[in-house]
Coordinates of C-alpha atoms in Angstrom, one line a residue:
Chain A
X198 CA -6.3 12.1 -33.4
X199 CA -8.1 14.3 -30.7
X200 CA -8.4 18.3 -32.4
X201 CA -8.3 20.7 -29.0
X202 CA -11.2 22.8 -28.7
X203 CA -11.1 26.1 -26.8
X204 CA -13.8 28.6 -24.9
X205 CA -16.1 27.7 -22.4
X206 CA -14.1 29.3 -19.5
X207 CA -17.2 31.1 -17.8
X208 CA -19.5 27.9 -18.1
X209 CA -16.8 25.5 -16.7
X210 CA -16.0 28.5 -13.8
X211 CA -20.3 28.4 -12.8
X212 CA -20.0 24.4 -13.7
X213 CA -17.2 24.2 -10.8
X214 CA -19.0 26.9 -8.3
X215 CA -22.1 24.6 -8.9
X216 CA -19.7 21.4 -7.9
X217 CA -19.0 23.1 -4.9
X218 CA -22.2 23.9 -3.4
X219 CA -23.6 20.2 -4.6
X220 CA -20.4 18.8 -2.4
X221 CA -21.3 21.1 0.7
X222 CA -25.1 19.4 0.5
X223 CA -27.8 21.2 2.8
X224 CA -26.3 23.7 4.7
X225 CA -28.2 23.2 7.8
X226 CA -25.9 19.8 8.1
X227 CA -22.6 20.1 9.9
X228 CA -20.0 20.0 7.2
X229 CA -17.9 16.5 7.3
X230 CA -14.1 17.2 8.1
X231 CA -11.6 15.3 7.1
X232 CA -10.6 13.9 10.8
X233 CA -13.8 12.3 10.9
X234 CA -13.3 10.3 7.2
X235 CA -10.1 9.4 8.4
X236 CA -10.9 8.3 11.7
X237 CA -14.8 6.5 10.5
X238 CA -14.7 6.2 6.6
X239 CA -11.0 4.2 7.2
X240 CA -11.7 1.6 4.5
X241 CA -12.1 4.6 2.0
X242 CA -9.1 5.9 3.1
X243 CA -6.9 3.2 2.9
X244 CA -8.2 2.2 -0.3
X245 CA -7.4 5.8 -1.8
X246 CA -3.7 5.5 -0.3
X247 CA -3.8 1.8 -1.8
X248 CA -4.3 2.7 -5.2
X249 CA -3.0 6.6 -5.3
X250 CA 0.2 4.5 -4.0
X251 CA 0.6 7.4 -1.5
X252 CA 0.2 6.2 2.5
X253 CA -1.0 9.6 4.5
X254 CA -4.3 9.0 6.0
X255 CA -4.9 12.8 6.7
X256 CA -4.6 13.2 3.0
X257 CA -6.6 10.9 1.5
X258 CA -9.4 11.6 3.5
X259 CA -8.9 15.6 2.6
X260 CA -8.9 14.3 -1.3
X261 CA -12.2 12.0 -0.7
X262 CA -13.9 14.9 1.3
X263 CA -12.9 17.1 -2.1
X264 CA -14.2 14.4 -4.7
X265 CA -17.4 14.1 -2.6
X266 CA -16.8 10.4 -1.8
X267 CA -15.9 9.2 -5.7
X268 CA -12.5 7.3 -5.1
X269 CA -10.8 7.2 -8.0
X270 CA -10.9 10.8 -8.5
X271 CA -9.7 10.8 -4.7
X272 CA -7.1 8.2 -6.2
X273 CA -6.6 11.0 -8.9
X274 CA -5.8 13.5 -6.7
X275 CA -3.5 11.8 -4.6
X276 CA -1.9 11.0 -7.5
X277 CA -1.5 14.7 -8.9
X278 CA -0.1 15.5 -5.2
X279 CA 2.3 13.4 -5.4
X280 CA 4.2 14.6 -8.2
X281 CA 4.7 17.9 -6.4
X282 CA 7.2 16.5 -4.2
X283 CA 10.7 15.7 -3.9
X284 CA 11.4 11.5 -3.4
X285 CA 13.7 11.6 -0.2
X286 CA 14.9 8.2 -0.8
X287 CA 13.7 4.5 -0.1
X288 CA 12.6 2.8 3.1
X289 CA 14.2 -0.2 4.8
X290 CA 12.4 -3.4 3.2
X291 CA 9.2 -3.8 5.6
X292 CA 9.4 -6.4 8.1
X293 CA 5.9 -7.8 8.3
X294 CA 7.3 -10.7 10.8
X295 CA 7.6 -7.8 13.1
X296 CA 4.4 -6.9 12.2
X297 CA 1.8 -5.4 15.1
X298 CA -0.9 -8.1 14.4
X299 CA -4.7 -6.3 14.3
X300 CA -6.1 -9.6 12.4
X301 CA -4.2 -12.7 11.2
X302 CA -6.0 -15.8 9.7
X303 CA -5.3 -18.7 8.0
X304 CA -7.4 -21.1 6.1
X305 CA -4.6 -24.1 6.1
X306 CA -3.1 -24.1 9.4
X307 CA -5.6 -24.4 12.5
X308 CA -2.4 -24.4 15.2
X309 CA -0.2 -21.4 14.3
X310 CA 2.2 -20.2 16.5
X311 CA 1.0 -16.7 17.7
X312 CA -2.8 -17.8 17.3
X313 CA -5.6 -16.4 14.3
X314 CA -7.1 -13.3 15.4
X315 CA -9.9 -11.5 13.7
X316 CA -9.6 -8.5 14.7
X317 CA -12.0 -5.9 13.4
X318 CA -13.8 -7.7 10.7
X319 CA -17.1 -7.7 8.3
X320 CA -16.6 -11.6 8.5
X321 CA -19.6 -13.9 10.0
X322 CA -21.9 -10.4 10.2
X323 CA -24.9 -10.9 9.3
X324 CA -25.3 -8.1 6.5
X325 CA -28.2 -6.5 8.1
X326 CA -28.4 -2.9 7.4
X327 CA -28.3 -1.4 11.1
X328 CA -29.7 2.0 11.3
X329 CA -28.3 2.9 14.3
X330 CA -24.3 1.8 14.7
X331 CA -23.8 1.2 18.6
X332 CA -20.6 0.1 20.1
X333 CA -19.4 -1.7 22.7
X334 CA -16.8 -1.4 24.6
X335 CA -14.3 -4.4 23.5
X336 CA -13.6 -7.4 24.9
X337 CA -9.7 -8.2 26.0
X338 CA -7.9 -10.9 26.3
X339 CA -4.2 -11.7 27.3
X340 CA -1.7 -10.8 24.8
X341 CA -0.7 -13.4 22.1
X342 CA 3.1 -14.7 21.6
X343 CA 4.9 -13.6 18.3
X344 CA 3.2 -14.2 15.4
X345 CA 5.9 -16.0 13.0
X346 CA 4.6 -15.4 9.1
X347 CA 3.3 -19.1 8.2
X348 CA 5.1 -19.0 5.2
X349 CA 8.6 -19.0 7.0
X350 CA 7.0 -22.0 9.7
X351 CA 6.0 -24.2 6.7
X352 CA 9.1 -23.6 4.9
X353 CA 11.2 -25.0 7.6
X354 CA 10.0 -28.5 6.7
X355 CA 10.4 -27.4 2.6
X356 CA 6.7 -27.9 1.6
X357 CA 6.2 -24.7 -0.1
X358 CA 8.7 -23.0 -2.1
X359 CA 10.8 -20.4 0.2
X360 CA 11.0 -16.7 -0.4
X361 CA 14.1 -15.9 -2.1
X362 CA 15.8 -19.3 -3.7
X363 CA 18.9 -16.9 -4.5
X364 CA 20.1 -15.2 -1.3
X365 CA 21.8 -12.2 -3.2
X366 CA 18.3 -11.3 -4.7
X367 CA 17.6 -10.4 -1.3
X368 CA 19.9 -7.3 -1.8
X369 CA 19.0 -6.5 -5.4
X370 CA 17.5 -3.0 -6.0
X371 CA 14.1 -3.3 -7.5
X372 CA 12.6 -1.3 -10.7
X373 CA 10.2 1.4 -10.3
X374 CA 7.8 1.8 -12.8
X375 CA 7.4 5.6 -11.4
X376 CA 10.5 6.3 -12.6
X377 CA 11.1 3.7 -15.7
X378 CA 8.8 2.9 -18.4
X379 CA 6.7 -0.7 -18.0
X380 CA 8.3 -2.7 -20.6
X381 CA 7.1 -6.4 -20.9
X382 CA 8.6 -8.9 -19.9
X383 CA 8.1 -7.1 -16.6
X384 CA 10.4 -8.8 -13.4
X385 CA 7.6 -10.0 -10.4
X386 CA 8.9 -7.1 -8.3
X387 CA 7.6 -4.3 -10.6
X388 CA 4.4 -6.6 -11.4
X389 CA 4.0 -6.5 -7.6
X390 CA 4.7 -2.8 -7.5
X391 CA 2.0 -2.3 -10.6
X392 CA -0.5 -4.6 -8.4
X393 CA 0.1 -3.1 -5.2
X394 CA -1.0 0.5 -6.8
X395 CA -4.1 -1.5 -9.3
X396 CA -7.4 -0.8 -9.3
X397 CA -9.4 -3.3 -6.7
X398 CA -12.0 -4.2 -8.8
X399 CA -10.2 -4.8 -11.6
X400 CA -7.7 -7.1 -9.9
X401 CA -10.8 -8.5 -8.0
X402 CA -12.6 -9.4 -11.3
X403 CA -9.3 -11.1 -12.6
X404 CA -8.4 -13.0 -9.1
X405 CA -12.3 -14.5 -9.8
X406 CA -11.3 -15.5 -13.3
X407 CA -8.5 -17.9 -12.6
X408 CA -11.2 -19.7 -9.6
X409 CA -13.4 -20.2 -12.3
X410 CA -11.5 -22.4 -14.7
X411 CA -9.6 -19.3 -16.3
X412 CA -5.6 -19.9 -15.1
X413 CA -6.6 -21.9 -12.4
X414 CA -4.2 -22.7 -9.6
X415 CA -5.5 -24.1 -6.7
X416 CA -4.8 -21.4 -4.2
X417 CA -5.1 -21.8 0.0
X418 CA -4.8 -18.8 2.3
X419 CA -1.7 -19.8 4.0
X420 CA -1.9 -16.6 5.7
X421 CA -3.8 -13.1 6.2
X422 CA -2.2 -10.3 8.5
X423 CA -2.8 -6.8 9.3
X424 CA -1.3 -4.7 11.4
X425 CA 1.2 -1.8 11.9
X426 CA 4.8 -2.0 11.1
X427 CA 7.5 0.5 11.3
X428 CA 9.3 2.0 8.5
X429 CA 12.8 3.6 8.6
X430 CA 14.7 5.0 6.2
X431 CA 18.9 5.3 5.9
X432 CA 19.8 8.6 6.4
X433 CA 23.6 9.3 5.0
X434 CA 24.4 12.1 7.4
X435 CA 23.9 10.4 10.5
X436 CA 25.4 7.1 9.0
X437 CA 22.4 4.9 10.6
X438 CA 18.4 3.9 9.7
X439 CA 16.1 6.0 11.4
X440 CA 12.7 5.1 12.2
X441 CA 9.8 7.4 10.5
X442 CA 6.7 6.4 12.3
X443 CA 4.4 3.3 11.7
X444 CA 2.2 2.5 9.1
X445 CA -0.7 0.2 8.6
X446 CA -0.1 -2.8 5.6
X447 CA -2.1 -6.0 4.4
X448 CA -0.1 -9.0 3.6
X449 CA -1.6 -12.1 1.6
X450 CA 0.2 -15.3 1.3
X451 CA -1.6 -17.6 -1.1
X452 CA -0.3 -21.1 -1.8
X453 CA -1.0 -22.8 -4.7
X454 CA -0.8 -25.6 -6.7
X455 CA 2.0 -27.6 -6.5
X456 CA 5.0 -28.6 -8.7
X457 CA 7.8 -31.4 -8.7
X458 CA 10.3 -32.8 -11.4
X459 CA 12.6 -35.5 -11.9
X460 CA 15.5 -33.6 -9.8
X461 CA 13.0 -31.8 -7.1
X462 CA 10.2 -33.1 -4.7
X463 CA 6.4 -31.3 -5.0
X464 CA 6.4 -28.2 -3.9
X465 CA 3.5 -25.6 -2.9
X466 CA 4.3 -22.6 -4.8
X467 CA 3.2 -18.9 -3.8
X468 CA 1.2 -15.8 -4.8
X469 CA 2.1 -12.8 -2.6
X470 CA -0.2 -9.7 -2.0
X471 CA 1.1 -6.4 0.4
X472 CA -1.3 -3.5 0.2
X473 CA -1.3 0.0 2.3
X474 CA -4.2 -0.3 4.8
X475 CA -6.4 -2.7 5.6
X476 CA -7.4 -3.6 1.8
X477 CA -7.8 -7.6 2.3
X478 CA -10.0 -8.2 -0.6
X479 CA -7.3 -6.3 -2.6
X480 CA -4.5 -8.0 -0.9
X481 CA -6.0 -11.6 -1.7
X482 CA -7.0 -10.5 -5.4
X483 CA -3.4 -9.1 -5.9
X484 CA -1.9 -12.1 -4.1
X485 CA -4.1 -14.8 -6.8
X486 CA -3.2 -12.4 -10.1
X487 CA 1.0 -12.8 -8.7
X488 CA 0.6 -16.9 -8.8
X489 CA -1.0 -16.6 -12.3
X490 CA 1.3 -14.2 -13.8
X491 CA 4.4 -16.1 -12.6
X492 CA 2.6 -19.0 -15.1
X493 CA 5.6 -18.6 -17.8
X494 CA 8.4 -18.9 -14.6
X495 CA 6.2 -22.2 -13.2
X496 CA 6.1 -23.8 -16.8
X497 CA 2.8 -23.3 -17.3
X498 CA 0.9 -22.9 -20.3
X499 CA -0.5 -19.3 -20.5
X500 CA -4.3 -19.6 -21.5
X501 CA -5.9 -17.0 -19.6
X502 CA -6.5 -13.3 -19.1
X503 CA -5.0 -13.3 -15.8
X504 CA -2.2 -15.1 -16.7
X505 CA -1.7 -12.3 -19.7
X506 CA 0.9 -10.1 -18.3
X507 CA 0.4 -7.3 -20.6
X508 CA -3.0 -7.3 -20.2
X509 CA -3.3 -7.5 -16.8
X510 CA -0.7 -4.6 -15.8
X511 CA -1.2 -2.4 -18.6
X512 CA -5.0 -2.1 -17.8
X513 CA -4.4 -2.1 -13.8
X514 CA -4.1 1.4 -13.1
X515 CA -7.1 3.1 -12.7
X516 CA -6.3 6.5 -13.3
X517 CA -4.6 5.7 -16.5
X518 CA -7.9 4.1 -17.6
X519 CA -10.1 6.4 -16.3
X520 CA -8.2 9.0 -17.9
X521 CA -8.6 7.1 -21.1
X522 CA -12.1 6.2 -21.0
X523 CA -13.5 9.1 -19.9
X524 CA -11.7 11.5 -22.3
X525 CA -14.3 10.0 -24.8
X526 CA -17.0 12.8 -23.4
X527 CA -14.1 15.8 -24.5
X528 CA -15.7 17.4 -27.6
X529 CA -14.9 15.4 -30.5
X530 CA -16.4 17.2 -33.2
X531 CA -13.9 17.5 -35.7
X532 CA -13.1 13.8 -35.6
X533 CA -17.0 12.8 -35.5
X534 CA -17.4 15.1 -38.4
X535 CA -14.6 13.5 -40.8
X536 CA -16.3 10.0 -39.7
X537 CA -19.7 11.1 -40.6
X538 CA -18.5 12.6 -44.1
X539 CA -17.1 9.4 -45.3
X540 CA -20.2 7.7 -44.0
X541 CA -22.2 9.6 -46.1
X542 CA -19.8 9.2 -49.1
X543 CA -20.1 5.5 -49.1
X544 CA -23.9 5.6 -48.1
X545 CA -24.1 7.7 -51.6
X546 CA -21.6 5.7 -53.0
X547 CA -24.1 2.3 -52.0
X548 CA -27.3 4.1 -52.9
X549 CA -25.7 4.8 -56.6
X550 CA -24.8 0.9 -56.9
X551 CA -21.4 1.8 -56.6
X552 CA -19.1 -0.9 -54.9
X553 CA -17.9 0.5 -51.7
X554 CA -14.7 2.4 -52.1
X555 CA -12.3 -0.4 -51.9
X556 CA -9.2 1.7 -50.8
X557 CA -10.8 4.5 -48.1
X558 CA -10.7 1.6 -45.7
X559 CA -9.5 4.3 -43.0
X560 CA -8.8 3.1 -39.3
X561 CA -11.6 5.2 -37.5
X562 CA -10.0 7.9 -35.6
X563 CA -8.6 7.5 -31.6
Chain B
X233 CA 14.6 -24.7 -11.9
X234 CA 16.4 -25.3 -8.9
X235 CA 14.3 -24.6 -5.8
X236 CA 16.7 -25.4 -2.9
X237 CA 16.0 -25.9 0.7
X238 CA 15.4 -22.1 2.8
X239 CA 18.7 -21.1 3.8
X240 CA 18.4 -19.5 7.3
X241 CA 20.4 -16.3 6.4
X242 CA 18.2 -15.8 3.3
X243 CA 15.3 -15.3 5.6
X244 CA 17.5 -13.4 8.7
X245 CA 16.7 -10.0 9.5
X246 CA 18.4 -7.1 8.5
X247 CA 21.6 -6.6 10.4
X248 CA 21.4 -4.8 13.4
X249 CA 22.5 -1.2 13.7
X250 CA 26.0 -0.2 14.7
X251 CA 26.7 -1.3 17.7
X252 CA 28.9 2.2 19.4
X253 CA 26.0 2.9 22.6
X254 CA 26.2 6.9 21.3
X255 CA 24.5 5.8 18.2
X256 CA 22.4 3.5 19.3
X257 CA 20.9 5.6 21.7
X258 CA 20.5 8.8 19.4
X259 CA 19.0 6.2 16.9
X260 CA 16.6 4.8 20.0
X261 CA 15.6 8.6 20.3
X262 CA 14.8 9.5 17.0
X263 CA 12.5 6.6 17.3
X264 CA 10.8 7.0 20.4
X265 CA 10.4 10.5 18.8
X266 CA 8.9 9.3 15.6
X267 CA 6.4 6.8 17.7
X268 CA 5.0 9.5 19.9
X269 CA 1.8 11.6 19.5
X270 CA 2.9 15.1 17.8
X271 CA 1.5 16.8 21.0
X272 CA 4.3 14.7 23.1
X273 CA 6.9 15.9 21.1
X274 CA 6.1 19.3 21.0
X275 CA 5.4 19.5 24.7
X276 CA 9.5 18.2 25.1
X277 CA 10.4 20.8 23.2
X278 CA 8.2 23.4 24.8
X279 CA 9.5 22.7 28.4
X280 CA 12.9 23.3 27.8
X281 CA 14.0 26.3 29.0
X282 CA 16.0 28.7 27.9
X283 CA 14.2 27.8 24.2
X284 CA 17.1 26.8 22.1
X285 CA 19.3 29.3 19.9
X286 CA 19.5 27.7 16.3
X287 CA 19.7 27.8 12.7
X288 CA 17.6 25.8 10.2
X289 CA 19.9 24.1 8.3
X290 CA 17.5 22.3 5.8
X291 CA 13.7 22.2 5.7
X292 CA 11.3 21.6 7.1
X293 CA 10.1 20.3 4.1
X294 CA 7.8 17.2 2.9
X295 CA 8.9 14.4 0.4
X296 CA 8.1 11.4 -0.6
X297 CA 9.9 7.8 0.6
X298 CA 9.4 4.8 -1.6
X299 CA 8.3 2.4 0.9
X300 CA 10.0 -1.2 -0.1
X301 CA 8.6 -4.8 0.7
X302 CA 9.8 -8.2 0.2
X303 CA 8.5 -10.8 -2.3
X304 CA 6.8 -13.6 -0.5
X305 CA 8.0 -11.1 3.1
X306 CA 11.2 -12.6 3.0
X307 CA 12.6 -12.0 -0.6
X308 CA 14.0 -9.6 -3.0
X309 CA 12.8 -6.2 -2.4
X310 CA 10.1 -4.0 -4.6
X311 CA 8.6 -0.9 -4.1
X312 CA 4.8 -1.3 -2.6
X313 CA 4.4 2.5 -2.7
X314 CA 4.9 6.0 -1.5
X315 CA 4.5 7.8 2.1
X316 CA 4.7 11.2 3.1
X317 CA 7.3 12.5 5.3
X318 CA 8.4 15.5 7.1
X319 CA 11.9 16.0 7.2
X320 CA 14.2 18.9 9.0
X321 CA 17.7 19.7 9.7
X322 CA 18.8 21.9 12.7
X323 CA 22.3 23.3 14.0
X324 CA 22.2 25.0 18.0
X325 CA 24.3 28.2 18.4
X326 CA 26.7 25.3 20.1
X327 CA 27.1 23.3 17.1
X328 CA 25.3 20.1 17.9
X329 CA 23.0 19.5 14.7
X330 CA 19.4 17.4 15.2
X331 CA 17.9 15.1 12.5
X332 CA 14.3 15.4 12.0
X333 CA 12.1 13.1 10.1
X334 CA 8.9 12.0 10.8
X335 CA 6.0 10.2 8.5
X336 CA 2.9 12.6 7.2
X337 CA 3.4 16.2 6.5
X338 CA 3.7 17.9 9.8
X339 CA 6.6 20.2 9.2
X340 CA 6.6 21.6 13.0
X341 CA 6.5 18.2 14.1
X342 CA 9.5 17.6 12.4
X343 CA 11.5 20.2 13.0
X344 CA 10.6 19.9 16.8
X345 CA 12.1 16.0 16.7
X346 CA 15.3 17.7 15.0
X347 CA 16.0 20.5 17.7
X348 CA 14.9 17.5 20.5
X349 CA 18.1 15.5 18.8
X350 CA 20.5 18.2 18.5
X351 CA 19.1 19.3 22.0
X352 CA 19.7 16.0 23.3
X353 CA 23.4 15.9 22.6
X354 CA 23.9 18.5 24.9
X355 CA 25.6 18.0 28.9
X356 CA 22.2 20.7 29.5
X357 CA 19.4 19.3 28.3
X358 CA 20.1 15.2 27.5
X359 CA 18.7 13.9 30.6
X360 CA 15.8 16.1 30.6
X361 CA 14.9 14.5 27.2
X362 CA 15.6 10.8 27.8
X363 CA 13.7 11.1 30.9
X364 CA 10.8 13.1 28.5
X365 CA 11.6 10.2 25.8
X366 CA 10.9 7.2 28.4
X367 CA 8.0 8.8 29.6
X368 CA 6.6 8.7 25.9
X369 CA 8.1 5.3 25.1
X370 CA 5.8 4.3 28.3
X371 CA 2.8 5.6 27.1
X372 CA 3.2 4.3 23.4
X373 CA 3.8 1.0 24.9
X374 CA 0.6 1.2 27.1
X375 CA -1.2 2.1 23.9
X376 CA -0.1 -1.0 22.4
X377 CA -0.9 -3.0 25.0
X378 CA -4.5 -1.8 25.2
X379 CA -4.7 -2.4 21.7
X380 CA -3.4 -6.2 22.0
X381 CA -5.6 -6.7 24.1
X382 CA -8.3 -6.3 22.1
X383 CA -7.4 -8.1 19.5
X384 CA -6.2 -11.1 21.3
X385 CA -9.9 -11.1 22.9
X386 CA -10.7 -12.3 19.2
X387 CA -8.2 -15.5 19.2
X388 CA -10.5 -17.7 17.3
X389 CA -10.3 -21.6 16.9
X390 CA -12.4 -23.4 14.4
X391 CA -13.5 -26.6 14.5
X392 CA -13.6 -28.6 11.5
X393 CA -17.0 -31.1 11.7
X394 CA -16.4 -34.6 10.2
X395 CA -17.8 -35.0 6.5
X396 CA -21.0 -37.0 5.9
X397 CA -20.4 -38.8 3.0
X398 CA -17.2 -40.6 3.8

């Protein structure tokens, strides 16, 4: 049990005005604002709206200005925001069909309809550090044809397993584990929901896993896209959806290993990542831990970590674990002190050829 | 498990809104208005003349909508996460009232798209502001444009080399 300690108040109020001249740096540099994070440092950005679940550029670039470039205490403070406001309802599902495509790959299908775009990508750089960051203006090209998601053009000719194989789900209001505690056996929309908001690496470390022999399920990109998509939102007074703005998502479609019985033909079956921003290695990651937590549903044996679905989720969000980890460095003293006691007791207790006290077996202290 | 073929209205888009032209318009408006550059909107609003007599009804205020995806894009919805958005209600000495909501926390943004829509029920001022809304619907769709463009330029096609072995 943690005992709460008190004082300190003028060292933590010099500790903080310290923080704040360290975060401003040398004076003589202009100070950063928080348009130019959000308009340069845009990975950052999205990744703190990914993971603080919160999509409002503006803001997230304020928070990583304030937690001088650490993102999970960016993530933390987007977090703490949030609770401060009132939840004015839920969007209109997003239609990523209708997506404005700024990048969309796939590693299965050369001919898609719509084309592959790269867009603005790290992907066949060379990783050599450049100094000095020139930019051309872009190329342009004629504009591309819709851009179907794969998913929907394979599933035409029922090779991989379509979205929803129970048209009323379609309707079916989903759990939010903002609002109602995570209670396993979790249903795949709140495991999505815990993924979408999960810590990167940790779903990045886990997506590896099942690749290398740990849940492995033979995934293929069937698709990548990035782009802008509208959101809109029912409004009850004026009796119709109104549009809110646009905002920018990731969407993964992973296919997988496939599965057929006695009544039904093989099958490709699906992992599914969507995450704020232009996250892709999250997207993928979250898309790969999906497929192996849906292991129990696909009948198959659940061996691995990533496959675990307690483990996975209940360790995802980084602000919980941060929170828990880093609480270690609180003053402990009490508890340290009544663990050191009965150290020495049985060190005594040893030294006098006593047998170790048999029944002070006592679970250390949390 | 039962996995049956896709069934073409599990996969159909949401159904399209009312189809009365009065609401479909406002409803094109409050979009147009949502799409544009804050600076857009405000300038509408700024250029009518007399400025409007009105009462705030609700707001502005910021809250929080649980933005909702589809399993797989097509399936049963979850929630993928929050966004900010500025919301206001406004009611002209006349009686029209305007509908304000735009994402982010821009309150004046907000309520400005909400006196635009009561505004633009009115004989006075509603072809002022569709003219003023295609204008902006113009320029967003230029902006678009520009941007295909540039992406398109990166339409890639790769070529897959035959294996050595066999």
């Amino acid at each position: 049990m943690y005992v709460a300690v008190k004082g300190g108040a003028a060292a933590i109020a010099n500790a903080h005005r310290l923080l704040a001249k360290d975060r401003r740096g040398d004076p003589a540099v202009p100070e950063l604002t928080a348009e130019q994070i959000a308009g340069q440092l845009t990975l950052a950005v999205d990744r703190v709206m990914a993971e603080g679940s919160l999509y409002d550029p503006e803001l997230a670039a304020i928070a990583i200005r304030q937690a001088r470039g650490d993102l999970i205490e960016a993530i933390f403070l987007v977090r703490a925001f949030r609770t401060t406001l009132p939840r004015l309802g839920a969007s209109r599902p997003v239609d990523t069909a209708a997506m404005a495509i700024e990048r969309r790959i796939s590693a299965t299908f050369k001919d898609l309809p719509g084309g592959q775009v790269l867009g603005p990508t790290f992907d066949y750089t060379h990783r050599l550090i450049e100094p000095d960051l020139g930019a051309e203006p872009p190329a342009t090209a004629d504009p591309l044809g819709p851009a179907p998601r794969v998913t929907d053009v394979l599933g035409h000719e029922g090779l991989v397993e379509p979205d929803a194989a129970d048209p009323a789900a379609r309707d079916a209001e989903p759990g939010d584990l903002t609002r109602e505690p995570l209670v396993s056996p979790l249903p795949r929309d709140v495991r999505l929901q815990a993924l979408a908001r999960g810590d990167e690496g940790w779903l990045l470390g886990l997506a590896y896993s099942t690749q290398r022999g740990y849940g492995r399920n033979h995934p293929f990109v069937g698709e990548i896209r990035t782009g802008a998509v509208e959101l809109e939102l029912d409004v009850p007074e004026l009796g119709f959806p109104v549009t809110l703005g646009t905002m920018t998502l990731t969407e993964c479609q992973m296919v997988n290993q496939f599965h057929g019985s006695a009544e039904e033909p093989p099958q490709f079956t699906r992992g599914y990542g969507l995450v704020f921003g232009r996250v892709e290695r999250k997207a993928m990651a979250m898309a790969l831990v999906d497929r192996a937590l849906r292991a129990g549903e696909l009948g198959e044996d659940r061996v691995a970590p990533a496959q675990d679905e307690e483990f996975v989720i209940a360790h995802s969000d980084n602000v919980q674990a941060t929170g828990f980890v880093e609480h270690l460095k609180l003053p402990h003293y009490v508890d340290f002190q009544a663990e050191a006691a009965l150290v020495r007791r049985l060190r005594a207790e040893a030294a006098a050829g006593a047998a170790p006290g048999e029944t002070d077996a006592q679970e250390a202290a949390e | 498990m039962t996995r049956p073929a896709p069934d073409p209205a599990a996969t159909a888009p949401d159904p399209a809104p009312a189809p009365d032209p009065a609401i479909a318009s406002r409803q094109a408006l409050l979009r147009t208005l949502a799409l544009a550059e804050a600076d857009e909107v405000l300038a509408t609003l700024g250029a009518i003349d007399p400025a409007p007599d009105y009462t705030v009804v609700r707001g502005p205020e910021v809250g929080l909508v649980m933005v909702r995806g589809r399993i797989g894009g097509g399936g049963a919805p979850f929630n993928a996460g929050e966004a900010t958005v500025a919301r206001c209600t406004v009611k002209l000495a006349s009686g029209e009232v305007g509908f304000g909501h735009v994402m982010g926390r821009d309150e004046t943004r907000a309520k400005a798209i909400a006196l635009l829509d009561a505004l633009a029920q009115t004989a006075a001022h509603a072809e002022t502001i569709a003219a003023a809304a295609r204008a902006m619907d113009a320029a967003r769709t230029a902006r678009e444009a520009a941007r295909a463009a540039e992406v398109a330029a990166t339409r890639v096609d790769f070529f897959t080399m035959v294996r050595g072995e066999d």
